[in-house]
CSV table of C-alpha atoms in Angstrom, one decimal:
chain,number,residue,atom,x,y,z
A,1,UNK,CA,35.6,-22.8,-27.5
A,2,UNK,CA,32.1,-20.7,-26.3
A,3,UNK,CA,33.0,-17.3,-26.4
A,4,UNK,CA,30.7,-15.0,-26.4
A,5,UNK,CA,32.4,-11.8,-24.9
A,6,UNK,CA,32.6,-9.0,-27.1
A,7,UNK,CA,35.3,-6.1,-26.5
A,8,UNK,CA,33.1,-3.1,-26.4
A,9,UNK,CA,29.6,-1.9,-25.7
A,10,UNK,CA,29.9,-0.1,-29.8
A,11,UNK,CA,30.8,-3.9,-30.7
A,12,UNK,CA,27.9,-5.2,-29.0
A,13,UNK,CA,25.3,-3.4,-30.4
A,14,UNK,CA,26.1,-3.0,-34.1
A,15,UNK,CA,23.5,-5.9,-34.8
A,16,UNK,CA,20.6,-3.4,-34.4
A,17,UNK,CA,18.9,-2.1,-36.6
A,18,UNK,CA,16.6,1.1,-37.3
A,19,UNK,CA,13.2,0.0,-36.1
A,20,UNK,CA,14.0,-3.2,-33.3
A,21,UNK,CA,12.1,-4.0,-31.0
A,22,UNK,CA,14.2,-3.9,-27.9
A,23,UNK,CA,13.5,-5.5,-24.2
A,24,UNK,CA,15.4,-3.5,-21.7
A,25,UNK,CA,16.3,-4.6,-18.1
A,26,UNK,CA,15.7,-1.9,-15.3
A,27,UNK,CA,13.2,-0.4,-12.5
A,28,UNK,CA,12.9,3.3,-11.9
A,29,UNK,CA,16.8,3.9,-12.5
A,30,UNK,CA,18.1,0.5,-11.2
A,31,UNK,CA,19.5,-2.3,-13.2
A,32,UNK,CA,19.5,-0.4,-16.6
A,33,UNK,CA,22.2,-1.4,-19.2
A,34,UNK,CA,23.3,2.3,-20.0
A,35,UNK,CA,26.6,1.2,-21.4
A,36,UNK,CA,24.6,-0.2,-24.0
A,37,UNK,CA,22.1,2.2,-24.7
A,38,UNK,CA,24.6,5.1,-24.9
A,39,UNK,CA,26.0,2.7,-27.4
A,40,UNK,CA,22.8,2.4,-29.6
A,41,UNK,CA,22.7,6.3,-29.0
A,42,UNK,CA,26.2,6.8,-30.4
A,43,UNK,CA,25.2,4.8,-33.3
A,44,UNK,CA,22.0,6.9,-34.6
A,45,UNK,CA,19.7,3.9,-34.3
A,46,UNK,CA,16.2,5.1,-35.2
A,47,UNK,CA,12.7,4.3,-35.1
A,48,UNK,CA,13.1,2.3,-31.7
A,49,UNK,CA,10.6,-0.1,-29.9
A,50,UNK,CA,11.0,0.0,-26.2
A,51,UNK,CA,9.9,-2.5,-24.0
A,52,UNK,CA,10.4,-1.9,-20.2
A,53,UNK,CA,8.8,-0.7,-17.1
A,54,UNK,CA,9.0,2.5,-17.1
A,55,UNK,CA,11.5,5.3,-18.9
A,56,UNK,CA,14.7,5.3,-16.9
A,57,UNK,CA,14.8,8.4,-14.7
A,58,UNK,CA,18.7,9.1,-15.0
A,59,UNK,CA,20.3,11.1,-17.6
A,60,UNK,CA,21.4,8.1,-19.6
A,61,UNK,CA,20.8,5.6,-21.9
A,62,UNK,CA,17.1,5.6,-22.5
A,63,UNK,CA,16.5,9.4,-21.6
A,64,UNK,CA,19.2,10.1,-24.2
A,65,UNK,CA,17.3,8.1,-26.9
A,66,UNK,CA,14.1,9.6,-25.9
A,67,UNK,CA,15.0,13.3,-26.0
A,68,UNK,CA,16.3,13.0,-29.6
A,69,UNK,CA,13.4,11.1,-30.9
A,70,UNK,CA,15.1,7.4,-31.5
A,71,UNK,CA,12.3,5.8,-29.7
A,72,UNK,CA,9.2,5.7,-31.6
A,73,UNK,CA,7.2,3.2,-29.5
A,74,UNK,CA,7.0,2.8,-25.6
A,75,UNK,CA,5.5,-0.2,-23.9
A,76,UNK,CA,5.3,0.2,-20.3
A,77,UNK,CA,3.7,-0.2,-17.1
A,78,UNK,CA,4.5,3.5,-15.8
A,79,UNK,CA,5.4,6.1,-18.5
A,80,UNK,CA,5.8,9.0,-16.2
A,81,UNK,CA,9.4,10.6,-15.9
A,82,UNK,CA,9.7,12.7,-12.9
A,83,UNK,CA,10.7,16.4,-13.0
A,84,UNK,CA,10.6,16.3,-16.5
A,85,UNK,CA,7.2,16.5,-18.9
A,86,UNK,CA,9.6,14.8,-21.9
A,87,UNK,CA,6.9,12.2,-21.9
A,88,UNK,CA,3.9,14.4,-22.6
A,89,UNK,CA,5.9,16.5,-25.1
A,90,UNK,CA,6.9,13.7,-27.1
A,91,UNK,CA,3.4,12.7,-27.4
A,92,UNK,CA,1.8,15.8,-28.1
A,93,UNK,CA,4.4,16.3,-30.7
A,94,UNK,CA,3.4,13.3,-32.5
A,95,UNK,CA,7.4,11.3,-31.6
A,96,UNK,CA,6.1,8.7,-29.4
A,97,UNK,CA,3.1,6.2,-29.4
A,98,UNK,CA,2.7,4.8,-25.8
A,99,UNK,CA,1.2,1.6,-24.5
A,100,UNK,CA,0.6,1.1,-20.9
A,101,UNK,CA,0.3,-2.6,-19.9
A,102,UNK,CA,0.6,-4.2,-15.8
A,103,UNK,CA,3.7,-4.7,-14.6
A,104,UNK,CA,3.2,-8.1,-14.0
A,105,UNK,CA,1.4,-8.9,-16.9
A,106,UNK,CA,4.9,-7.5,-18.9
A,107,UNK,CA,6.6,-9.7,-16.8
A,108,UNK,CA,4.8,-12.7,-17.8
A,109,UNK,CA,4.1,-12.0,-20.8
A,110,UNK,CA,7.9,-11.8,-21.8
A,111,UNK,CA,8.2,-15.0,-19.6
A,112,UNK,CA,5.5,-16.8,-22.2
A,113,UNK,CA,7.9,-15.5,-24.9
A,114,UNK,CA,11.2,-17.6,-24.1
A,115,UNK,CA,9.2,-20.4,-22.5
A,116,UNK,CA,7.4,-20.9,-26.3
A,117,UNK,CA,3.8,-20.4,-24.4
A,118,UNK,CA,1.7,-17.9,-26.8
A,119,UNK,CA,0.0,-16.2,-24.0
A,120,UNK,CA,-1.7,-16.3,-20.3
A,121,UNK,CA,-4.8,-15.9,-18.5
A,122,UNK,CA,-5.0,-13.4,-15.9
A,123,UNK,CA,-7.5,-11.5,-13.3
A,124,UNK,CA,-5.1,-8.7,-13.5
A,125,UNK,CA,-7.3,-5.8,-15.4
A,126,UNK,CA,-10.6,-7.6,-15.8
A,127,UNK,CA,-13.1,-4.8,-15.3
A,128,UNK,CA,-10.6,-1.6,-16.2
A,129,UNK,CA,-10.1,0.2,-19.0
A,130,UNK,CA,-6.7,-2.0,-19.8
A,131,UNK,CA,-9.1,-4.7,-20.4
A,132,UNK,CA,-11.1,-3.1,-23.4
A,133,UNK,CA,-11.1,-5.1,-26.5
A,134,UNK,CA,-9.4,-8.2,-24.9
A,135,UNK,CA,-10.6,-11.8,-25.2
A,136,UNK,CA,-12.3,-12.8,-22.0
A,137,UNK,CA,-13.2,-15.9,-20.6
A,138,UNK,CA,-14.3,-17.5,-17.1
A,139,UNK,CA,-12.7,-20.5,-15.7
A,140,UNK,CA,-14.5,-21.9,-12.5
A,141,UNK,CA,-16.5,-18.9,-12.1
A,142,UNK,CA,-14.0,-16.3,-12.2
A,143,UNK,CA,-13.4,-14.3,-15.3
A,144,UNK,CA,-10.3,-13.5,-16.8
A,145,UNK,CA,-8.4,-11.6,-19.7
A,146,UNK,CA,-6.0,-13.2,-22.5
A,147,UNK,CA,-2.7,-11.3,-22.3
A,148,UNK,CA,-0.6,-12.2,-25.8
A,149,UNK,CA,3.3,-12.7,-25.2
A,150,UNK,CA,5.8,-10.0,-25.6
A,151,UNK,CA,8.0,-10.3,-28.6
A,152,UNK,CA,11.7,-7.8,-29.0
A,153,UNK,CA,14.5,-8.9,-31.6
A,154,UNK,CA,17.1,-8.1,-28.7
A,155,UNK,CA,17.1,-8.0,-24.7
A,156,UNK,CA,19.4,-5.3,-23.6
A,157,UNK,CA,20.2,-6.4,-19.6
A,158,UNK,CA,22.5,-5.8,-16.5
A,159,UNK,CA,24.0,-8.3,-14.9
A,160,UNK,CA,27.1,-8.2,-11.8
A,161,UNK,CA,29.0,-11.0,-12.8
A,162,UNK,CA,28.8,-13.3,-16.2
A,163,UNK,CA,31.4,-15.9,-18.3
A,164,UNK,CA,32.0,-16.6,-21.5
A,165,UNK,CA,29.2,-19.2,-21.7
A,166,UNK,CA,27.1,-16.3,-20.8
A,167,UNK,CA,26.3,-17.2,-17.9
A,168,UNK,CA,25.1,-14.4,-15.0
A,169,UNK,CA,24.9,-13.4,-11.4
A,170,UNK,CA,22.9,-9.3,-10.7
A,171,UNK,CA,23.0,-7.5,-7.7
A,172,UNK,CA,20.2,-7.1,-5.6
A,173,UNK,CA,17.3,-5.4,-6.8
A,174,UNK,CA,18.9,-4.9,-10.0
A,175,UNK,CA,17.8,-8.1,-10.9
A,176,UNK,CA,14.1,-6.7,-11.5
A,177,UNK,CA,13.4,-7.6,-15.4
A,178,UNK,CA,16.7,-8.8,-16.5
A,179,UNK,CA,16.7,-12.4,-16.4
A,180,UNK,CA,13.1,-12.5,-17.1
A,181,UNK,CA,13.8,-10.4,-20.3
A,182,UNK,CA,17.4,-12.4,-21.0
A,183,UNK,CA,15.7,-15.5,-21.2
A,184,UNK,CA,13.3,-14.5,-24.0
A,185,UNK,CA,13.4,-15.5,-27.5
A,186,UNK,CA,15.1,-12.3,-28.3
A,187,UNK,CA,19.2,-11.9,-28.9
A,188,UNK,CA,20.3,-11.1,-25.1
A,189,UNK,CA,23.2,-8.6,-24.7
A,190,UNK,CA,24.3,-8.3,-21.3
A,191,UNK,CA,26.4,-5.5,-19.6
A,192,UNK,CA,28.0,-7.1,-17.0
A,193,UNK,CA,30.5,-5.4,-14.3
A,194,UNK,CA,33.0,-7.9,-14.0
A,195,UNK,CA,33.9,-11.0,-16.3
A,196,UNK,CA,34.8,-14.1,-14.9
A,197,UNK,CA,36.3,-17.2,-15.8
A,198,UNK,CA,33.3,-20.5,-16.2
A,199,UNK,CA,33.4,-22.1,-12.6
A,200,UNK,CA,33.9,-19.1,-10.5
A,201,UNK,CA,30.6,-18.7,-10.2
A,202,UNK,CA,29.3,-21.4,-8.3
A,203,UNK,CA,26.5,-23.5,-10.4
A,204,UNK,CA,24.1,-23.6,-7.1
A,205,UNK,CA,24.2,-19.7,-7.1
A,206,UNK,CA,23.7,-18.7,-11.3
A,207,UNK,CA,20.1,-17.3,-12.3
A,208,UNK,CA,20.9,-16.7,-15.5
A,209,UNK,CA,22.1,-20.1,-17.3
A,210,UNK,CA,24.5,-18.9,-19.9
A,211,UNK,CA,22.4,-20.5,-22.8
A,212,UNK,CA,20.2,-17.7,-22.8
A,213,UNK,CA,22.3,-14.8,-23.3
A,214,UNK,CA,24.8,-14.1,-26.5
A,215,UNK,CA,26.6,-11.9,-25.9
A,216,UNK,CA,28.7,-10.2,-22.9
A,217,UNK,CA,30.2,-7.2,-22.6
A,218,UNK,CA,32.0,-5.3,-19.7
A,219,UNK,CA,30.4,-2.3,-18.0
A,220,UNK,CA,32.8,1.0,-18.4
A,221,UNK,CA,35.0,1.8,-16.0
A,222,UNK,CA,33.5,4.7,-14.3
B,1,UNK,CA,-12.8,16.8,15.4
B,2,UNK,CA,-9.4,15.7,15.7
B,3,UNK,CA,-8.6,14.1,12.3
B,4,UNK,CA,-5.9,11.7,11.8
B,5,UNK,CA,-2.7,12.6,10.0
B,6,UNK,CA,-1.3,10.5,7.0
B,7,UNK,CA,1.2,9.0,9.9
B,8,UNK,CA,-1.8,8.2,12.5
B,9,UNK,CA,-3.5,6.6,9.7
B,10,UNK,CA,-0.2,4.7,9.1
B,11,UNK,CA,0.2,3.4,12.7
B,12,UNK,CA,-3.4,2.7,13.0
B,13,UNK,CA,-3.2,0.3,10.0
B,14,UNK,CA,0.3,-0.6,10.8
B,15,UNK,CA,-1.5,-2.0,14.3
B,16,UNK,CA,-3.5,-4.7,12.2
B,17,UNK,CA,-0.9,-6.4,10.2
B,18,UNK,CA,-0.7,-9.4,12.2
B,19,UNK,CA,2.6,-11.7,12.9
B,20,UNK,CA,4.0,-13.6,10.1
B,21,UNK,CA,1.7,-11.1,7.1
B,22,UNK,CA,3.3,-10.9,3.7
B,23,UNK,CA,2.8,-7.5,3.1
B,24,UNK,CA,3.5,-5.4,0.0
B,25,UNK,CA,3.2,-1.8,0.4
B,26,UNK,CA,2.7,0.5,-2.5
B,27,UNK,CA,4.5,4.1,-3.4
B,28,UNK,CA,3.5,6.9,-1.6
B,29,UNK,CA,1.2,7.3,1.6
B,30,UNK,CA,1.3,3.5,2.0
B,31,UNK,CA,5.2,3.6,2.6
B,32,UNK,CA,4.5,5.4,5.7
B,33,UNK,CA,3.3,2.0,7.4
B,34,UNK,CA,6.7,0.9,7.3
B,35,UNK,CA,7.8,3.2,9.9
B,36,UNK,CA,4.8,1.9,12.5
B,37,UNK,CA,5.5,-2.1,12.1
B,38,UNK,CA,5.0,-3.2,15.8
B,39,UNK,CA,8.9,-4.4,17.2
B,40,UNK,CA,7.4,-7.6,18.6
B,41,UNK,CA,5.8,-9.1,15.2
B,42,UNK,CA,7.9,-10.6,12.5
B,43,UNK,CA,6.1,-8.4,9.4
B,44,UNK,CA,7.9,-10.0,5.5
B,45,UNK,CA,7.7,-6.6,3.9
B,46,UNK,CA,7.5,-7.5,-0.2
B,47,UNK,CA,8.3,-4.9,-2.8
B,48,UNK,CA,7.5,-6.2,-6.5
B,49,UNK,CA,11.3,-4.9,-7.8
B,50,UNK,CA,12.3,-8.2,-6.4
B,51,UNK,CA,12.9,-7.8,-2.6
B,52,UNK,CA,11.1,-10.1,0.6
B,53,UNK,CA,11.8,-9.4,4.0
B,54,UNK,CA,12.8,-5.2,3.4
B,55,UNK,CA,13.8,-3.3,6.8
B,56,UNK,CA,13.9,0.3,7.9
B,57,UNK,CA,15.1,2.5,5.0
B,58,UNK,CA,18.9,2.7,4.3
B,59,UNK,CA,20.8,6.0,6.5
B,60,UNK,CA,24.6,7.8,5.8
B,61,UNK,CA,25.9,9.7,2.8
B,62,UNK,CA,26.5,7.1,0.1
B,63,UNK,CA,23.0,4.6,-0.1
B,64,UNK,CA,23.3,1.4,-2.3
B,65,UNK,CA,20.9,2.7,-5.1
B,66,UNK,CA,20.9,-1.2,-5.9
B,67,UNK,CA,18.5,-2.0,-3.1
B,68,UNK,CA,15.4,0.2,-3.1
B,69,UNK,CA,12.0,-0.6,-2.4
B,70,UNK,CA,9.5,0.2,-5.2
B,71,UNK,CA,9.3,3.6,-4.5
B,72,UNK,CA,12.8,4.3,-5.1
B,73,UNK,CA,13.9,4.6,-1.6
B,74,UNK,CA,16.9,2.8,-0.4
B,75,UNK,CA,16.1,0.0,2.3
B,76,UNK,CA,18.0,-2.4,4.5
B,77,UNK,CA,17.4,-6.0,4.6
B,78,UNK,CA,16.1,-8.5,7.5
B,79,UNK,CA,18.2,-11.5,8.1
B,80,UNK,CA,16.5,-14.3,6.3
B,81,UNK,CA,15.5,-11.4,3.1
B,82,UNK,CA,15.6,-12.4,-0.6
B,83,UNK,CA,15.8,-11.1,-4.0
B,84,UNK,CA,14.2,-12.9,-7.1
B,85,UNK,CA,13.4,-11.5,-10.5
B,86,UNK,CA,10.1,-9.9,-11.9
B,87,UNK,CA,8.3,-12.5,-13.2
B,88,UNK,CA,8.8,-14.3,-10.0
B,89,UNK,CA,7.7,-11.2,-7.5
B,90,UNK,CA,4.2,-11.6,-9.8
B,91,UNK,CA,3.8,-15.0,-9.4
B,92,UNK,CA,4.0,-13.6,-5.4
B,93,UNK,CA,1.6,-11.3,-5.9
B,94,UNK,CA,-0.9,-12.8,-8.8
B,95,UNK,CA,-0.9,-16.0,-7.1
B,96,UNK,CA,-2.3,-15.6,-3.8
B,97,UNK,CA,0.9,-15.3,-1.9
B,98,UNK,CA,0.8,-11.9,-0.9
B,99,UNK,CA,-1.2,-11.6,2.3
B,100,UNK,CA,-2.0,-7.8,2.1
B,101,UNK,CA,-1.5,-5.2,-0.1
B,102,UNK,CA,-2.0,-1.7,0.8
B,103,UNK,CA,-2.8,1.0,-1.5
B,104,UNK,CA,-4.0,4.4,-1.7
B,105,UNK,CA,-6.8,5.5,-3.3
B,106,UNK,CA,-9.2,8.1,-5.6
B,107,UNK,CA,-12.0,6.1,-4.8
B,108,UNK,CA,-13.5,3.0,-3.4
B,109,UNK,CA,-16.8,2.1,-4.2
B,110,UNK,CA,-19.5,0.0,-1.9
B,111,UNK,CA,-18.9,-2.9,-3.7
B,112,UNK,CA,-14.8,-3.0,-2.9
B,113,UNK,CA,-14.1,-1.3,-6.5
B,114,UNK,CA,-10.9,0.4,-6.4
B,115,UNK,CA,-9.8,3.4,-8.7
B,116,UNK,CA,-6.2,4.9,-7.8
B,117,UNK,CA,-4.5,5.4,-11.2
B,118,UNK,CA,-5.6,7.4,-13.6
B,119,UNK,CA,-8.2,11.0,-13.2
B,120,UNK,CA,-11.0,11.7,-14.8
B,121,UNK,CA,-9.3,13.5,-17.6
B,122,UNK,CA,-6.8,10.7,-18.5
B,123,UNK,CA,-3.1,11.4,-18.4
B,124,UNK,CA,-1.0,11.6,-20.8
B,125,UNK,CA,1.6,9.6,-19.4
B,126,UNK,CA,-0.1,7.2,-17.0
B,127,UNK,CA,1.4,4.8,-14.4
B,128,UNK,CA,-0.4,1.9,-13.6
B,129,UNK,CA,2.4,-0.1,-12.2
B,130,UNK,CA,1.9,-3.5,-10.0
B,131,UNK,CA,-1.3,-2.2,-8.8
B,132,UNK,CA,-3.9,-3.9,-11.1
B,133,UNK,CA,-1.8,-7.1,-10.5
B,134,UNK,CA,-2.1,-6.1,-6.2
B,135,UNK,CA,-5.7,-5.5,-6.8
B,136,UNK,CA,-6.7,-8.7,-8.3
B,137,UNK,CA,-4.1,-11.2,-6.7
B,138,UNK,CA,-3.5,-10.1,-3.0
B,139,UNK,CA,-5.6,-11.9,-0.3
B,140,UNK,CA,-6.6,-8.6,1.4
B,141,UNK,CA,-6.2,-5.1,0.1
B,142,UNK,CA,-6.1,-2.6,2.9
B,143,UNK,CA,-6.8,1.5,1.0
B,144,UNK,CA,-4.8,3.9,2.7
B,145,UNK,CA,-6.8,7.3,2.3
B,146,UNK,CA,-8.6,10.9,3.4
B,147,UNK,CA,-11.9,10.0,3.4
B,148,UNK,CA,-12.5,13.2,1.7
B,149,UNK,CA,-10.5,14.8,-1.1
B,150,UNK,CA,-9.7,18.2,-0.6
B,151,UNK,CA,-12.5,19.5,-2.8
B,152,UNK,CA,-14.9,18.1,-0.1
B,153,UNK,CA,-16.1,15.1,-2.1
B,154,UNK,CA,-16.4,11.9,-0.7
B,155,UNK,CA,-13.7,9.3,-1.7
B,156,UNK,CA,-16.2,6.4,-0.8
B,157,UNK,CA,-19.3,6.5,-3.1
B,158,UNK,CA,-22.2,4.5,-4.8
B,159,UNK,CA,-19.8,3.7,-8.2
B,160,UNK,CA,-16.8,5.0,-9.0
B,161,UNK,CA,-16.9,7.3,-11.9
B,162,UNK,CA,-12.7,7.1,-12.3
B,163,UNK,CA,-11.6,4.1,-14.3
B,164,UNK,CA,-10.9,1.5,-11.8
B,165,UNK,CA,-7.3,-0.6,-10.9
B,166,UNK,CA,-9.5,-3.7,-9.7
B,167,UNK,CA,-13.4,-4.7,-8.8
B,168,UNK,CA,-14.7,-5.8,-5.8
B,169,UNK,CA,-11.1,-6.3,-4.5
B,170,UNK,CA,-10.8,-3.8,-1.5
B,171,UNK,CA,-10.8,-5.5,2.1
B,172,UNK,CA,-10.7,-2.6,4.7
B,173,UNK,CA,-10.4,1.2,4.2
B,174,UNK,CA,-8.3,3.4,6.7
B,175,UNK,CA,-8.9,6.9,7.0
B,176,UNK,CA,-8.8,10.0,8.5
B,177,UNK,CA,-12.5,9.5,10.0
B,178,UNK,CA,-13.1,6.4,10.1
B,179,UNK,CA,-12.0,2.7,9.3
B,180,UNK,CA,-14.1,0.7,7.6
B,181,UNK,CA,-14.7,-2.8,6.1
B,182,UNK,CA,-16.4,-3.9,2.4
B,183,UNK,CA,-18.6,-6.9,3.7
B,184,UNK,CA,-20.5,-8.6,1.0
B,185,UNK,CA,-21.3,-5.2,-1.3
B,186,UNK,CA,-21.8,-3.3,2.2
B,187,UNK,CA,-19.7,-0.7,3.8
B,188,UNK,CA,-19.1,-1.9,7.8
B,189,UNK,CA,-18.0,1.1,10.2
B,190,UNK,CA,-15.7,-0.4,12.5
B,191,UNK,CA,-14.0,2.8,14.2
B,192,UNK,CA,-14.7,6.7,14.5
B,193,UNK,CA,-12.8,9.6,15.7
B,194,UNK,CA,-14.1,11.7,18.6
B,195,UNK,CA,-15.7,14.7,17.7
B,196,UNK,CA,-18.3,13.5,15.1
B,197,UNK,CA,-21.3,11.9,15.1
B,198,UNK,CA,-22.1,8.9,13.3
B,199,UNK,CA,-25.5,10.1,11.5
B,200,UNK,CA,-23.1,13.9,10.7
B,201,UNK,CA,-20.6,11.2,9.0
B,202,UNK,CA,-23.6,9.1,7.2
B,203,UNK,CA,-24.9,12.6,6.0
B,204,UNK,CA,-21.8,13.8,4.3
B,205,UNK,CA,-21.7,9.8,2.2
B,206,UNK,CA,-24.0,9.1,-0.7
B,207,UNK,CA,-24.0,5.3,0.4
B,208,UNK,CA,-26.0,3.3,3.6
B,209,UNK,CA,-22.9,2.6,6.7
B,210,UNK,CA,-23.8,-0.3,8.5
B,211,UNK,CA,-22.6,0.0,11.9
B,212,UNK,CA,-20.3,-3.1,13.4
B,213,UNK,CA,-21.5,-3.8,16.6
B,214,UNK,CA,-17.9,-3.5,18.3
B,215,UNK,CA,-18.1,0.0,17.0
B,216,UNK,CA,-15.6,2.2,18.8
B,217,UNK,CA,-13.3,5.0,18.6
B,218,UNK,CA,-10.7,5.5,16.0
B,219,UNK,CA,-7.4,6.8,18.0
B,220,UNK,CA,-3.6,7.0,17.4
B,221,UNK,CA,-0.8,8.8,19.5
B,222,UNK,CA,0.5,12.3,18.3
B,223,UNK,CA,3.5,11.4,15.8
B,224,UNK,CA,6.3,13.3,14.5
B,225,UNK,CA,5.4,14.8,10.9
């Protein structure tokens, strides 16, 4: 039998290590899997690689790892924290190296990662400073930049609803990143708020086919 | 001269997004639009966290902090609305499918360039966003600005000298002053506000206008701040 639902949040992060790279799921402060990154907190994980769109803006999860130093490296498309300068700090105190890439261009570039496509070809950033140093190259007249894929050992995402087989449902614009991030390459954890036995949810209405994620764990009760 | 305020410039803009647009508005001063959509035009409102079809933001004591618009702001839904994931919401907007896009600005240069990200001195912890994927894949990108900061210095100039989101990529511009149009590396004044000349506006710009010949005056009614 497929089971790939773990008992706790502690459980289902013990497979990382000091110095993974980690995809996480989330938009401003929407549709971040905090269970799971208080977890990681509560297990002194070190030397971090975050890849996301921006530092989460609630008290949780990623703010926790960032105020005591566990993440290392950011990769993001907006790296500002509002009502808080933890961001600048970090960097002027030497804690944090930062990387800002496009939204989208994260997006698809962790899309060319679980599709096995090593990179794409985009307008986006052709003529700005994000550009500098990048391969460029014209197709019909046009120019465009060469945006590698994103690569994490582990996606970290939220989800409403998910199975045994793994397989999810999110909740409105909480969706953001997660699937895109869950169907990577990397080891996909989900945090899911209810667990539900494979059929309920109906096959016409899944986004997240259960062969990409493995494992599930239930949100907290809060 | 009666200047616009950030509002009037919102309901002026909001007055040329035609029937059936996909529109994305971006954080800040181009959220404002929202609240000017004319009643009798079906307007898909996008928003790149993964929402089409967004209505008037979300009112009462306990908002569903699961359905915000990009700027954070909780937001109801048309009938007929959808949500879809990230990579999905950029195919939207980097493939062509996203009819305008409207963002504020530092500058616009003559030839459409567009810098509204990052200052001259860098930050530390910049924020790009979706707007260098709005600048290069939208079909029209409508700037939402004062035409002059509050140092005086014109927004619209020869070259921008702050490191630009996109190039060549700016449609129309909608000010305080004026509104005008990037037309093949030339600046078009379309509309003007009462109370200034157009050679007074041309002297305070470091760039050639070129007048539209439907030029006439810029006007909104007075709005509730």
């Amino acid at each position: 039998m497929i089971n790939k639902i773990c008992p706790s949040p502690e459980e289902a992060v013990k497979s990382i290590t000091d110095g993974a790279v980690l995809f996480l799921g989330g938009f401003i402060n929407c549709g971040f899997a905090d269970d799971l990154l208080d977890a990681l907190y509560a297990q002194g994980t070190v030397g971090l690689t975050t890849i996301s769109n921006n530092p989460s803006v609630g008290e949780r999860g990623m703010t926790r790892l960032l105020q005591d130093g566990r993440i290392s490296r950011m990769i993001c498309s907006y790296s500002r924290k509002p009502g808080t300068s933890l961001i600048e700090d970090l960097i002027d105190a030497g804690q944090l190296a930062l990387d800002i890439i496009p939204q989208g261009t994260i997006a698809e570039a962790i899309r060319c990662n679980g599709a096995g496509i090593p990179g794409f070809y985009t307008r986006t950033g052709v003529g700005t400073p994000l550009a500098k140093g990048k391969e460029h190259r014209d197709f019909d007249g046009v120019t465009y930049i060469f945006e590698p894929a994103l690569h994490a050992d582990f996606a970290l995402v939220r989800a409403l609803r998910g199975d045994r087989w793994g397989n999810l449902v999110y909740d409105k614009a909480a969706r953001n990143f997660n699937p895109v991030m869950a169907m990577s390459k990397a080891f996909t954890i989900a945090q899911v708020d209810e667990i539900v036995t494979p059929g309920e949810l109906s096959p016409e209405h899944i986004i997240t086919p259960g062969i990409f994620v493995q494992q599930i764990v239930r949100s907290r009760k809060t | 001269m009666n200047k616009l305020s950030r509002r009037q410039i919102a309901w002026r803009l909001a007055q040329d997004i035609p029937e059936g647009a996909v529109v994305n508005l971006g954080s800040g001063m181009p959220l404002l639009v929202s609240d000017y959509l004319p009643p009798d035009r079906e307007i898909i409102i996008h928003s790149e966290n993964g929402l089409l079809g967004i209505g008037p933001k979300q009112t009462g004591p306990n908002p569903d902090m699961n359905q915000i618009n990009a700027g954070n702001v909780p937001v109801t839904l048309l009938p007929g609305a959808s949500f879809f994931h990230h990579a999905d919401s950029f195919h939207m907007i980097r493939g062509g499918h996203i009819d305008i896009s409207v963002l504020g600005a530092y500058q616009v240069s003559e030839q459409g360039d567009l810098a509204n990200w990052s200052l001259p001195q860098g930050e530390k912890a910049p924020a790009v966003g979706g707007a260098m994927d709005l600048a290069a894949g939208a079909r029209n990108i409508f700037v939402m600005m004062e035409l002059f900061a509050r140092d005086g210095t014109a927004k619209l100039v020869r070259q921008c000298t702050l490191p630009l989101t996109g190039s060549g990529c700016v449609t129309s511009i909608y000010t305080d002053i004026a509104i005008l149009d990037v037309i093949a590396g030339h600046i078009h004044i379309r509309e003007i506000i009462e109370g200034i000349t157009l050679s007074a506006l041309q002297a305070e710009l470091d760039i050639e206008l070129v007048v539209s010949p439907a030029l006439s005056l810029l006007r909104a009614p007075a709005l509730d701040e």
